[in-house]
Coordinates of C-alpha atoms in Angstrom, one line a residue:
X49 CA 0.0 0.0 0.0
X50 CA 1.3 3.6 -1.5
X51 CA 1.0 6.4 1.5
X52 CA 0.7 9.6 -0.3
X53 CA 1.5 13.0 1.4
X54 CA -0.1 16.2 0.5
X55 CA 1.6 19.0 2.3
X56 CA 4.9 19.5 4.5
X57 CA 3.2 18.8 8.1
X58 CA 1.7 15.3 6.6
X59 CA 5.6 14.9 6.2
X60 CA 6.8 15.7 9.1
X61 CA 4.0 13.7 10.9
X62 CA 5.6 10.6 9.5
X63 CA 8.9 10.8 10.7
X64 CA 9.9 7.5 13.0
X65 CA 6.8 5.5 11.2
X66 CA 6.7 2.3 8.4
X67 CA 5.7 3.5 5.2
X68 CA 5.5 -0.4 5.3
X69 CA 7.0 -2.9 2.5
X70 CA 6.2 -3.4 -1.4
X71 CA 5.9 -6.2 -3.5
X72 CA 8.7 -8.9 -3.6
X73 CA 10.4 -9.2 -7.1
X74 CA 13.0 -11.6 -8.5
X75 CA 16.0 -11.2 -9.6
X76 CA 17.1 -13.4 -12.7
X77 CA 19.9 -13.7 -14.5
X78 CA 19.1 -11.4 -17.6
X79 CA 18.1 -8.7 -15.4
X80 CA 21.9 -9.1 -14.1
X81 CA 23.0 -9.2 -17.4
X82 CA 21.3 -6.2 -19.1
X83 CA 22.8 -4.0 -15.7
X84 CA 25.9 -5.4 -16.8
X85 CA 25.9 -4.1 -20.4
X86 CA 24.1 -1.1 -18.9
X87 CA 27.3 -0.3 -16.9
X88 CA 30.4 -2.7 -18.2
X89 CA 30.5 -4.1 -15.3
X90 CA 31.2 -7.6 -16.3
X91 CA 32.9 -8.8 -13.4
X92 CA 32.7 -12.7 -13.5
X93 CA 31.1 -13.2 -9.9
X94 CA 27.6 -11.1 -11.9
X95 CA 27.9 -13.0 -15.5
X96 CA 29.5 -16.1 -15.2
X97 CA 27.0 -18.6 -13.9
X98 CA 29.3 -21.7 -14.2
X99 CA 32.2 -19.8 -13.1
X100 CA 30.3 -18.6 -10.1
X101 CA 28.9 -21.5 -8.6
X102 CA 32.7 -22.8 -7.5
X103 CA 32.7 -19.0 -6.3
X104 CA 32.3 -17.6 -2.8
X105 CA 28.7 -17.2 -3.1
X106 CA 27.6 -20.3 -5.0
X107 CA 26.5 -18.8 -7.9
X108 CA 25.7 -15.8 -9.4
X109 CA 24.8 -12.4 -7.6
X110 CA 23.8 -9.3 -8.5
X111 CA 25.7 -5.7 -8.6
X112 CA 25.4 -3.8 -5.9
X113 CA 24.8 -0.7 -7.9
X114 CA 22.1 -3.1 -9.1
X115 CA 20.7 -3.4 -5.6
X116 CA 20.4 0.3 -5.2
X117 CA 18.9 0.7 -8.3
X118 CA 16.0 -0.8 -7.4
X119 CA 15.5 1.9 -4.2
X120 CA 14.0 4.1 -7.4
X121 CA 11.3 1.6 -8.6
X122 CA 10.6 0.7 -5.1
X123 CA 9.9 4.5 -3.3
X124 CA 6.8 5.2 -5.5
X125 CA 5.0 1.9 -4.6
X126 CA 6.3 3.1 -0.7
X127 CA 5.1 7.1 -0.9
X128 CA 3.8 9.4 -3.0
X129 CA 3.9 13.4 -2.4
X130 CA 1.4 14.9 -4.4
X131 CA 0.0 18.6 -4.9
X132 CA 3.9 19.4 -6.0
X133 CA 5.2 22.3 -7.5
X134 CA 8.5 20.3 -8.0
X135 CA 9.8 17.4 -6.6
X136 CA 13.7 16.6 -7.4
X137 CA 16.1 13.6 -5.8
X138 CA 19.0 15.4 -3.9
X139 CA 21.2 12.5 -3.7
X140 CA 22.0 9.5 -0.9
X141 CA 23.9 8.9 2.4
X142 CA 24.7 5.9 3.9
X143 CA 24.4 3.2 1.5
X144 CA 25.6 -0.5 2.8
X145 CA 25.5 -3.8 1.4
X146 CA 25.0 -6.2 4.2
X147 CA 24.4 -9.0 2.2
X148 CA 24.7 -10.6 -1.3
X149 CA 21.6 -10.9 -4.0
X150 CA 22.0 -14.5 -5.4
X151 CA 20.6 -14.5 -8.9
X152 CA 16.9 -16.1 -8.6
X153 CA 16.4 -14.4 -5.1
X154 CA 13.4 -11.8 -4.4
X155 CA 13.8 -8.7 -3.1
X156 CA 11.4 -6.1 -1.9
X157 CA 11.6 -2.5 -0.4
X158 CA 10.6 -1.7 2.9
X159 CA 10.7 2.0 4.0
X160 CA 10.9 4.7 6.8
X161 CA 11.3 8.3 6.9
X162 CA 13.5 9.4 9.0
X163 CA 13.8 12.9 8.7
X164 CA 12.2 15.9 7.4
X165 CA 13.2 19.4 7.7
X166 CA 12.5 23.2 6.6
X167 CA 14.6 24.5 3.9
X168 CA 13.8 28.4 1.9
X169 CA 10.6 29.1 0.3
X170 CA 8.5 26.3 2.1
X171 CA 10.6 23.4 0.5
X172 CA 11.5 20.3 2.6
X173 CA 13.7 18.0 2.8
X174 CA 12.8 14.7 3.6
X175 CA 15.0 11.2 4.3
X176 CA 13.6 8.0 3.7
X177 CA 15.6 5.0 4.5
X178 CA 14.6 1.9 1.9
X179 CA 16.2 -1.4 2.9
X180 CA 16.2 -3.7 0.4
X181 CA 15.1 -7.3 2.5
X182 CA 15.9 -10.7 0.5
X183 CA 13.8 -12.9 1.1
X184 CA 15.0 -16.2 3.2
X185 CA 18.3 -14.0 4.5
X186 CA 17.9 -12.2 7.7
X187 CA 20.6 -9.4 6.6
X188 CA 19.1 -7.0 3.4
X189 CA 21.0 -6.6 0.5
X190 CA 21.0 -2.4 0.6
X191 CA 20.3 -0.1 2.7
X192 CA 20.2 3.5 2.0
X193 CA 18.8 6.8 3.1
X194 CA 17.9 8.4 0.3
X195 CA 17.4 12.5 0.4
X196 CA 14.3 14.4 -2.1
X197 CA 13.3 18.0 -1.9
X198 CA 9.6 18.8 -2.5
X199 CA 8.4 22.7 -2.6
X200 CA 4.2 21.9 -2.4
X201 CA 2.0 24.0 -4.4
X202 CA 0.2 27.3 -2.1
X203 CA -2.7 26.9 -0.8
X204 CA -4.8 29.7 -1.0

C-alpha cells in the first residue's frame, strides 16, 4: 500500500513510522545481465554462472549498484507526495551492502522516513531509508537513506 503526502506537516508527521513494505520481485539472470551491459561491469562473480557456482557465493549475484537501483522503482510503490510544485532527488547517504543478492532471489523495499526538515521558500527536505530485504536472509541486500526536496503548491 502507497501512502501519499499532500503538504509539508503530513511529512513531518511521519517521521519514525513504516511507510510499510512493497511487492517482492525476483532477480534473474538477464536482469543481471542487461545492468551489466548497462554499466560494463562484467565482473565474472555477476555473469558467469558456471564460473560462479565454485565461487564464494555459489552462484551468481547481483551488482550492488544493481541493488540500489531498485530503491527508485521501489519508493513510489512506498510514498507518493502529491499537490507538488517540483519534486527533485537530492542525492543519498549511507548506503551499505550487508548482504549478497543471489541470482533467482526476491527482493522487496521496505521503507521509513526518518527525517524531514524546513529549507527556503517552504521546501523540505525529507530522508527516507529503503532497505532492500531478500527474502530467506535475515541481513538486506542495501540499505540506503535516500534525500528528495519537495516545494508543495500554495494553498490559497
Amino acid at each position: 500500500m502507497t501512502t501519499t503526502f499532500n503538504n509539508a506537516a503530513a511529512l513531518e508527521q511521519a517521521v519514525g513510522q513504516s511507510l510499510g513494505a512493497t511487492e517482492w520481485i525476483a532477480i534473474d539472470q538477464q536482469r543481471v545481465d542487461t545492468f551489466a551491459e548497462a554499466t560494463g561491469d562484467h565482473q565474472w562473480i555477476h555473469v558467469d554462472p558456471q564460473k560462479a557456482k565454485d565461487g564464494p557465493f555459489g552462484g551468481t549475484i547481483a551488482h550492488g549498484y544493481l541493488t540500489l537501483s531498485l530503491v527508485n522503482y521501489f519508493l513510489p510503490q512506498l510514498m507518493q507526495v502529491e499537490n507538488l510544485q517540483m519534486g527533485v532527488n537530492y542525492g543519498c547517504d549511507r548506503v551499505r551492502f550487508p548482504a549478497p543478492v543471489r541470482v533467482g532471489a526476491r527482493v522487496r523495499g521496505a521503507g521509513e522516513i526518518t527525517q524531514v526538515e524546513a529549507l527556503a521558500n517552504g521546501a523540505v527536505q525529507v530522508v527516507v531509508r529503503v532497505t532492500v530485504e531478500v527474502e530467506g536472509s535475515e541481513r538486506p541486500g542495501c540499505v540506503v537513506d535516500t534525500i528528495s526536496r519537495y516545494t508543495f503548491n500554495q494553498t490559497v
